[in-house]
Amino acid sequence: MTLDFSRDKPIYSQLVDRICGDILKGKLLLGDRLPSVREYAVETGVNVNTVQRVYKELEAMDLTETKRGQGTFITTNEERIVELREDMKNLLAQNFLTSIEALGFSREEMLVVLHKKS
Amino acid sequence: MTLDFSRDKPIYSQLVDRICGDILKGKLLLGDRLPSVREYAVETGVNVNTVQRVYKELEAMDLTETKRGQGTFITTNEERIVELREDMKNLLAQNFLTSIEALGFSREEMLVVLHKKS
DNA sequence: CATAGTGTACTAGACACATATTACACTATG
DNA sequence: CATAGTGTAATATGTGTCTAGTACACTATG
């Protein structure tokens, strides 16, 4: 695999985003086991410590449960996933609107651009 | 002033964004003089070197012209400003769409959220 | 020409991020 | 009980960002 990471954001943060995306898109289901830290490190071409930080963040977000000696698993709390979906959607929308305002664009002209981009 | 900066992005980058915004919103006009690096450093509560980097970035983007001993001025090339406006608009839209796709949202449901947020 | 105000350059240090390496604690398996 | 595979922890190193301080080069002004 060996993913390509953006330079303008910490790698661990980008990996958290990626996994959140996989959860929301249904690529990862409730109770699914994530790769071990060592496996995922090799897959993504990243250091084990960085993966460890990713898993720690996910657990702090209540998105995973870690069982020492067994692995890290997606939470079985479906409500949390629904909540995550809403939170991410609102965050995305809010950031978009904030950026628009910061640069002085009108909402209307942005909608036009969004519509153009297939 | 002493602005508040987000921790997830370099300060110099946030200042570049801010000035770009001021240009696009007409708060800064063609030929306007920016504060001196020292002045702006005090205004924003940031180090002189950081401001220097901001001005260097702006010049590299052809948004300013620097006259040693006189100051830094917004470019008088109006076409460049129009171009900047288009570029920023497209970048914003593209990033938004990319994020939406990464998290598995549909364009329709995002438009609904955008509409809700006054 | 002296001075004050510009931008510019350099060195040093603090901090976060990521890496590399090693070691430890727990669990399942045979 | 031995082993392999989990997560976890600690230390050291390199890089980028930001700060702090100092010094230099250029320009306008009186």
mmCIF file of C-alpha atoms (C1' of nucleotides) in Angstrom:
data_model
loop_
_atom_site.group_PDB
_atom_site.id
_atom_site.type_symbol
_atom_site.label_atom_id
_atom_site.label_comp_id
_atom_site.label_asym_id
_atom_site.label_seq_id
_atom_site.Cartn_x
_atom_site.Cartn_y
_atom_site.Cartn_z
ATOM 1 C CA MET A 1 0.000 0.000 0.000
ATOM 2 C CA THR A 2 2.266 2.785 1.287
ATOM 3 C CA LEU A 3 -0.158 5.672 1.269
ATOM 4 C CA ASP A 4 0.616 9.205 0.263
ATOM 5 C CA PHE A 5 0.079 11.732 2.995
ATOM 6 C CA SER A 6 -0.539 15.423 2.794
ATOM 7 C CA ARG A 7 2.182 17.533 4.342
ATOM 8 C CA ASP A 8 -0.148 20.084 5.857
ATOM 9 C CA LYS A 9 -1.552 17.808 8.532
ATOM 10 C CA PRO A 10 -0.065 15.232 10.927
ATOM 11 C CA ILE A 11 -0.007 11.694 9.577
ATOM 12 C CA TYR A 12 -1.735 10.266 12.635
ATOM 13 C CA SER A 13 -4.559 12.718 12.123
ATOM 14 C CA GLN A 14 -4.939 11.756 8.477
ATOM 15 C CA LEU A 15 -5.117 8.102 9.441
ATOM 16 C CA VAL A 16 -7.801 8.841 12.022
ATOM 17 C CA ASP A 17 -9.770 10.626 9.297
ATOM 18 C CA ARG A 18 -9.315 7.685 6.956
ATOM 19 C CA ILE A 19 -10.607 5.174 9.465
ATOM 20 C CA CYS A 20 -13.526 7.406 10.399
ATOM 21 C CA GLY A 21 -14.342 7.537 6.698
ATOM 22 C CA ASP A 22 -14.174 3.767 6.398
ATOM 23 C CA ILE A 23 -16.542 3.416 9.338
ATOM 24 C CA LEU A 24 -19.024 5.901 7.904
ATOM 25 C CA LYS A 25 -18.843 4.348 4.456
ATOM 26 C CA GLY A 26 -19.495 0.895 5.863
ATOM 27 C CA LYS A 27 -16.109 -0.495 4.888
ATOM 28 C CA LEU A 28 -15.635 -1.153 8.590
ATOM 29 C CA LEU A 29 -18.578 -2.659 10.454
ATOM 30 C CA LEU A 30 -19.495 -2.717 14.128
ATOM 31 C CA GLY A 31 -17.261 -5.130 15.982
ATOM 32 C CA ASP A 32 -14.780 -5.445 13.122
ATOM 33 C CA ARG A 33 -11.199 -5.955 14.139
ATOM 34 C CA LEU A 34 -8.659 -3.446 12.939
ATOM 35 C CA PRO A 35 -5.247 -4.639 11.741
ATOM 36 C CA SER A 36 -2.683 -4.955 14.523
ATOM 37 C CA VAL A 37 -0.549 -1.903 15.072
ATOM 38 C CA ARG A 38 2.387 -3.666 13.440
ATOM 39 C CA GLU A 39 0.385 -4.840 10.445
ATOM 40 C CA TYR A 40 -1.146 -1.422 9.883
ATOM 41 C CA ALA A 41 2.266 0.186 10.222
ATOM 42 C CA VAL A 42 3.580 -1.953 7.375
ATOM 43 C CA GLU A 43 0.439 -1.438 5.276
ATOM 44 C CA THR A 44 0.622 2.321 5.489
ATOM 45 C CA GLY A 45 4.403 2.651 5.502
ATOM 46 C CA VAL A 46 4.334 4.386 8.837
ATOM 47 C CA ASN A 47 5.991 3.789 12.190
ATOM 48 C CA VAL A 48 4.374 1.595 14.838
ATOM 49 C CA ASN A 49 4.313 4.473 17.309
ATOM 50 C CA THR A 50 2.319 6.570 14.887
ATOM 51 C CA VAL A 51 -0.257 3.815 14.469
ATOM 52 C CA GLN A 52 -0.407 3.453 18.221
ATOM 53 C CA ARG A 53 -1.270 7.096 18.484
ATOM 54 C CA VAL A 54 -3.991 6.662 15.859
ATOM 55 C CA TYR A 55 -5.575 3.815 17.830
ATOM 56 C CA LYS A 56 -5.307 5.795 21.023
ATOM 57 C CA GLU A 57 -7.140 8.718 19.426
ATOM 58 C CA LEU A 58 -9.863 6.448 18.088
ATOM 59 C CA GLU A 59 -10.379 4.942 21.517
ATOM 60 C CA ALA A 60 -10.537 8.402 23.082
ATOM 61 C CA MET A 61 -13.305 9.179 20.564
ATOM 62 C CA ASP A 62 -15.169 6.057 21.724
ATOM 63 C CA LEU A 63 -14.991 4.638 18.238
ATOM 64 C CA THR A 64 -12.950 1.567 19.167
ATOM 65 C CA GLU A 65 -12.442 -0.779 22.070
ATOM 66 C CA THR A 66 -9.032 -2.213 22.744
ATOM 67 C CA LYS A 67 -8.492 -5.652 24.201
ATOM 68 C CA ARG A 68 -4.917 -6.202 25.277
ATOM 69 C CA GLY A 69 -3.475 -9.268 23.659
ATOM 70 C CA GLN A 70 -6.367 -9.537 21.223
ATOM 71 C CA GLY A 71 -6.548 -6.417 19.157
ATOM 72 C CA THR A 72 -8.504 -3.237 18.523
ATOM 73 C CA PHE A 73 -12.148 -3.464 17.505
ATOM 74 C CA ILE A 74 -14.730 -1.056 16.136
ATOM 75 C CA THR A 75 -17.263 -0.201 18.823
ATOM 76 C CA THR A 76 -20.497 -2.175 18.841
ATOM 77 C CA ASN A 77 -22.379 0.918 19.963
ATOM 78 C CA GLU A 78 -24.305 1.802 16.839
ATOM 79 C CA GLU A 79 -25.612 4.991 18.359
ATOM 80 C CA ARG A 80 -22.056 6.290 18.570
ATOM 81 C CA ILE A 81 -21.627 5.767 14.840
ATOM 82 C CA VAL A 82 -24.816 7.644 14.048
ATOM 83 C CA GLU A 83 -23.593 10.427 16.296
ATOM 84 C CA LEU A 84 -20.219 10.465 14.555
ATOM 85 C CA ARG A 85 -21.924 10.773 11.217
ATOM 86 C CA GLU A 86 -23.891 13.809 12.340
ATOM 87 C CA ASP A 87 -20.883 15.400 13.999
ATOM 88 C CA MET A 88 -18.692 15.011 10.929
ATOM 89 C CA LYS A 89 -21.381 16.324 8.636
ATOM 90 C CA ASN A 90 -21.908 19.410 10.755
ATOM 91 C CA LEU A 91 -18.197 19.993 11.142
ATOM 92 C CA LEU A 92 -17.648 19.770 7.403
ATOM 93 C CA ALA A 93 -20.487 22.146 6.677
ATOM 94 C CA GLN A 94 -19.401 24.595 9.353
ATOM 95 C CA ASN A 95 -15.799 24.661 8.170
ATOM 96 C CA PHE A 96 -16.936 25.205 4.620
ATOM 97 C CA LEU A 97 -19.156 28.117 5.585
ATOM 98 C CA THR A 98 -16.444 29.636 7.754
ATOM 99 C CA SER A 99 -13.925 29.500 4.913
ATOM 100 C CA ILE A 100 -16.413 31.022 2.514
ATOM 101 C CA GLU A 101 -17.024 33.911 4.843
ATOM 102 C CA ALA A 102 -13.303 34.385 5.557
ATOM 103 C CA LEU A 103 -12.667 34.848 1.849
ATOM 104 C CA GLY A 104 -15.724 36.959 1.192
ATOM 105 C CA PHE A 105 -17.588 34.617 -1.139
ATOM 106 C CA SER A 106 -21.343 34.480 -1.239
ATOM 107 C CA ARG A 107 -23.101 31.219 -0.563
ATOM 108 C CA GLU A 108 -24.814 31.434 -3.912
ATOM 109 C CA GLU A 109 -21.685 31.672 -6.020
ATOM 110 C CA MET A 110 -20.168 28.726 -4.148
ATOM 111 C CA LEU A 111 -23.221 26.598 -4.856
ATOM 112 C CA VAL A 112 -22.797 27.395 -8.525
ATOM 113 C CA VAL A 113 -19.198 26.176 -8.456
ATOM 114 C CA LEU A 114 -20.149 23.046 -6.549
ATOM 115 C CA HIS A 115 -22.799 22.303 -9.140
ATOM 116 C CA LYS A 116 -20.341 22.732 -12.012
ATOM 117 C CA LYS A 117 -17.818 20.282 -10.609
ATOM 118 C CA SER A 118 -19.542 17.123 -11.828
ATOM 119 C CA MET B 1 -5.174 42.791 18.610
ATOM 120 C CA THR B 2 -3.345 39.557 19.469
ATOM 121 C CA LEU B 3 -5.220 37.120 17.281
ATOM 122 C CA ASP B 4 -6.163 33.614 18.201
ATOM 123 C CA PHE B 5 -4.631 30.971 15.979
ATOM 124 C CA SER B 6 -5.693 27.444 15.316
ATOM 125 C CA ARG B 7 -3.167 24.858 16.398
ATOM 126 C CA ASP B 8 -3.708 22.559 13.447
ATOM 127 C CA LYS B 9 -2.023 24.791 10.909
ATOM 128 C CA PRO B 10 1.156 26.897 10.901
ATOM 129 C CA ILE B 11 0.632 30.480 12.021
ATOM 130 C CA TYR B 12 2.297 31.920 8.940
ATOM 131 C CA SER B 13 -0.135 29.974 6.802
ATOM 132 C CA GLN B 14 -3.123 31.282 8.715
ATOM 133 C CA LEU B 15 -1.858 34.822 8.312
ATOM 134 C CA VAL B 16 -1.439 34.320 4.576
ATOM 135 C CA ASP B 17 -5.040 33.113 4.437
ATOM 136 C CA ARG B 18 -6.196 36.118 6.425
ATOM 137 C CA ILE B 19 -4.495 38.596 4.125
ATOM 138 C CA CYS B 20 -5.774 36.796 1.040
ATOM 139 C CA GLY B 21 -9.235 37.120 2.534
ATOM 140 C CA ASP B 22 -8.774 40.821 3.173
ATOM 141 C CA ILE B 23 -7.700 41.296 -0.429
ATOM 142 C CA LEU B 24 -10.677 39.375 -1.807
ATOM 143 C CA LYS B 25 -13.085 41.161 0.485
ATOM 144 C CA GLY B 26 -11.801 44.541 -0.563
ATOM 145 C CA LYS B 27 -10.422 45.438 2.842
ATOM 146 C CA LEU B 28 -7.052 45.701 1.124
ATOM 147 C CA LEU B 29 -6.990 47.499 -2.211
ATOM 148 C CA LEU B 30 -4.551 47.412 -5.126
ATOM 149 C CA GLY B 31 -1.394 49.268 -4.199
ATOM 150 C CA ASP B 32 -2.243 49.423 -0.491
ATOM 151 C CA ARG B 33 0.696 49.261 1.850
ATOM 152 C CA LEU B 34 0.779 46.479 4.398
ATOM 153 C CA PRO B 35 1.976 47.193 7.947
ATOM 154 C CA SER B 36 5.722 46.840 8.415
ATOM 155 C CA VAL B 37 6.890 43.432 9.573
ATOM 156 C CA ARG B 38 7.515 44.855 13.038
ATOM 157 C CA GLU B 39 4.156 46.579 13.248
ATOM 158 C CA TYR B 40 2.278 43.526 12.056
ATOM 159 C CA ALA B 41 4.230 41.348 14.465
ATOM 160 C CA VAL B 42 3.058 43.468 17.376
ATOM 161 C CA GLU B 43 -0.515 43.650 16.040
ATOM 162 C CA THR B 44 -0.839 39.897 15.755
ATOM 163 C CA GLY B 45 1.288 38.983 18.765
ATOM 164 C CA VAL B 46 3.655 36.991 16.591
ATOM 165 C CA ASN B 47 7.387 37.022 15.992
ATOM 166 C CA VAL B 48 8.946 39.245 13.341
ATOM 167 C CA ASN B 49 10.409 36.242 11.572
ATOM 168 C CA THR B 50 6.978 34.685 11.221
ATOM 169 C CA VAL B 51 5.622 37.854 9.622
ATOM 170 C CA GLN B 52 8.615 37.917 7.338
ATOM 171 C CA ARG B 53 7.735 34.462 6.151
ATOM 172 C CA VAL B 54 4.155 35.550 5.541
ATOM 173 C CA TYR B 55 5.298 38.438 3.364
ATOM 174 C CA LYS B 56 7.711 36.175 1.533
ATOM 175 C CA GLU B 57 4.909 33.724 0.750
ATOM 176 C CA LEU B 58 2.645 36.521 -0.468
ATOM 177 C CA GLU B 59 5.363 37.813 -2.753
ATOM 178 C CA ALA B 60 5.967 34.318 -4.109
ATOM 179 C CA MET B 61 2.250 34.197 -4.924
ATOM 180 C CA ASP B 62 2.621 37.483 -6.839
ATOM 181 C CA LEU B 63 0.137 39.121 -4.517
ATOM 182 C CA THR B 64 2.533 41.730 -3.153
ATOM 183 C CA GLU B 65 5.531 43.716 -4.250
ATOM 184 C CA THR B 66 8.250 44.501 -1.768
ATOM 185 C CA LYS B 67 10.310 47.664 -1.867
ATOM 186 C CA ARG B 68 13.274 47.506 0.435
ATOM 187 C CA GLY B 69 13.302 50.385 2.847
ATOM 188 C CA GLN B 70 9.748 51.385 1.910
ATOM 189 C CA GLY B 71 7.452 48.548 2.690
ATOM 190 C CA THR B 72 5.312 45.787 1.212
ATOM 191 C CA PHE B 73 2.459 46.675 -1.106
ATOM 192 C CA ILE B 74 -0.497 44.843 -2.586
ATOM 193 C CA THR B 75 0.105 44.204 -6.273
ATOM 194 C CA THR B 76 -1.404 46.670 -8.724
ATOM 195 C CA ASN B 77 -2.081 43.839 -11.151
ATOM 196 C CA GLU B 78 -5.847 43.547 -10.949
ATOM 197 C CA GLU B 79 -5.876 40.481 -13.162
ATOM 198 C CA ARG B 80 -3.897 38.617 -10.530
ATOM 199 C CA ILE B 81 -6.561 39.370 -7.946
ATOM 200 C CA VAL B 82 -9.320 38.109 -10.213
ATOM 201 C CA GLU B 83 -7.257 34.982 -10.799
ATOM 202 C CA LEU B 84 -6.734 34.536 -7.068
ATOM 203 C CA ARG B 85 -10.436 34.785 -6.502
ATOM 204 C CA GLU B 86 -11.153 32.038 -8.978
ATOM 205 C CA ASP B 87 -8.362 29.847 -7.673
ATOM 206 C CA MET B 88 -9.501 30.117 -4.063
ATOM 207 C CA LYS B 89 -13.078 29.456 -4.991
ATOM 208 C CA ASN B 90 -12.192 26.333 -6.916
ATOM 209 C CA LEU B 91 -9.838 25.127 -4.205
ATOM 210 C CA LEU B 92 -12.484 25.572 -1.542
ATOM 211 C CA ALA B 93 -15.089 23.746 -3.586
ATOM 212 C CA GLN B 94 -12.705 20.945 -4.491
ATOM 213 C CA ASN B 95 -11.607 20.399 -0.915
ATOM 214 C CA PHE B 96 -15.197 20.332 0.227
ATOM 215 C CA LEU B 97 -16.158 17.739 -2.363
ATOM 216 C CA THR B 98 -13.097 15.639 -1.586
ATOM 217 C CA SER B 99 -13.932 15.604 2.121
ATOM 218 C CA ILE B 100 -17.519 14.696 1.413
ATOM 219 C CA GLU B 101 -16.451 11.756 -0.680
ATOM 220 C CA ALA B 102 -13.828 10.648 1.859
ATOM 221 C CA LEU B 103 -16.517 10.388 4.515
ATOM 222 C CA GLY B 104 -19.134 8.847 2.281
ATOM 223 C CA PHE B 105 -21.677 11.645 2.338
ATOM 224 C CA SER B 106 -23.912 12.383 -0.609
ATOM 225 C CA ARG B 107 -23.844 15.818 -2.168
ATOM 226 C CA GLU B 108 -27.551 16.161 -1.593
ATOM 227 C CA GLU B 109 -27.498 15.593 2.152
ATOM 228 C CA MET B 110 -24.654 18.097 2.511
ATOM 229 C CA LEU B 111 -26.636 20.746 0.650
ATOM 230 C CA VAL B 112 -29.461 20.191 3.090
ATOM 231 C CA VAL B 113 -27.147 20.805 6.032
ATOM 232 C CA LEU B 114 -25.659 23.890 4.401
ATOM 233 C CA HIS B 115 -29.132 25.261 3.885
ATOM 234 C CA LYS B 116 -30.101 24.658 7.499
ATOM 235 C CA LYS B 117 -27.148 26.547 8.927
ATOM 236 C CA SER B 118 -28.598 30.042 8.607
ATOM 237 C "C1'" DC C 1 25.177 63.302 6.341
ATOM 238 C "C1'" DA C 2 22.621 61.521 10.415
ATOM 239 C "C1'" DT C 3 18.623 59.265 11.745
ATOM 240 C "C1'" DA C 4 14.596 56.499 11.818
ATOM 241 C "C1'" DG C 5 11.988 53.235 9.534
ATOM 242 C "C1'" DT C 6 11.847 49.770 6.018
ATOM 243 C "C1'" DG C 7 12.962 44.577 4.571
ATOM 244 C "C1'" DT C 8 16.411 40.808 5.213
ATOM 245 C "C1'" DA C 9 19.604 37.321 7.219
ATOM 246 C "C1'" DC C 10 21.634 34.505 10.687
ATOM 247 C "C1'" DT C 11 22.059 31.693 14.953
ATOM 248 C "C1'" DA C 12 20.115 29.374 18.928
ATOM 249 C "C1'" DG C 13 16.522 27.230 21.521
ATOM 250 C "C1'" DA C 14 11.697 25.114 22.571
ATOM 251 C "C1'" DC C 15 8.191 22.185 20.999
ATOM 252 C "C1'" DA C 16 5.435 18.780 18.178
ATOM 253 C "C1'" DC C 17 5.629 15.114 14.883
ATOM 254 C "C1'" DA C 18 7.532 10.996 13.170
ATOM 255 C "C1'" DT C 19 10.973 7.524 13.269
ATOM 256 C "C1'" DA C 20 13.910 3.680 15.201
ATOM 257 C "C1'" DT C 21 14.726 0.498 18.626
ATOM 258 C "C1'" DT C 22 14.050 -2.130 22.648
ATOM 259 C "C1'" DA C 23 11.476 -3.966 26.232
ATOM 260 C "C1'" DC C 24 7.347 -5.227 28.826
ATOM 261 C "C1'" DA C 25 2.323 -7.031 29.752
ATOM 262 C "C1'" DC C 26 -1.505 -9.648 28.328
ATOM 263 C "C1'" DT C 27 -4.036 -13.444 25.589
ATOM 264 C "C1'" DA C 28 -4.807 -17.367 22.641
ATOM 265 C "C1'" DT C 29 -2.993 -21.569 20.950
ATOM 266 C "C1'" DG C 30 -0.835 -25.928 20.889
ATOM 267 C "C1'" DC D 1 4.139 -24.149 30.051
ATOM 268 C "C1'" DA D 2 6.247 -22.329 25.753
ATOM 269 C "C1'" DT D 3 5.337 -19.572 21.931
ATOM 270 C "C1'" DA D 4 3.533 -16.237 18.868
ATOM 271 C "C1'" DG D 5 0.725 -12.402 18.393
ATOM 272 C "C1'" DT D 6 -1.661 -8.717 20.634
ATOM 273 C "C1'" DG D 7 -1.304 -3.667 22.872
ATOM 274 C "C1'" DT D 8 1.824 -0.581 25.590
ATOM 275 C "C1'" DA D 9 5.813 2.072 27.210
ATOM 276 C "C1'" DA D 10 10.344 4.326 27.196
ATOM 277 C "C1'" DT D 11 14.388 6.437 25.144
ATOM 278 C "C1'" DA D 12 16.960 8.628 21.426
ATOM 279 C "C1'" DT D 13 17.255 11.025 16.855
ATOM 280 C "C1'" DG D 14 15.900 14.075 12.961
ATOM 281 C "C1'" DT D 15 12.919 17.582 10.913
ATOM 282 C "C1'" DG D 16 9.776 21.498 10.670
ATOM 283 C "C1'" DT D 17 7.512 25.344 12.999
ATOM 284 C "C1'" DC D 18 7.848 29.155 15.886
ATOM 285 C "C1'" DT D 19 10.174 32.168 18.994
ATOM 286 C "C1'" DA D 20 14.022 35.257 20.511
ATOM 287 C "C1'" DG D 21 17.698 38.111 19.717
ATOM 288 C "C1'" DT D 22 21.057 40.420 16.952
ATOM 289 C "C1'" DA D 23 22.918 42.438 12.963
ATOM 290 C "C1'" DC D 24 22.945 44.187 8.243
ATOM 291 C "C1'" DA D 25 21.202 46.680 3.788
ATOM 292 C "C1'" DC D 26 18.315 49.996 1.755
ATOM 293 C "C1'" DT D 27 15.299 54.342 1.587
ATOM 294 C "C1'" DA D 28 13.070 58.589 2.980
ATOM 295 C "C1'" DT D 29 13.403 62.624 5.704
ATOM 296 C "C1'" DG D 30 15.248 66.615 7.764
#
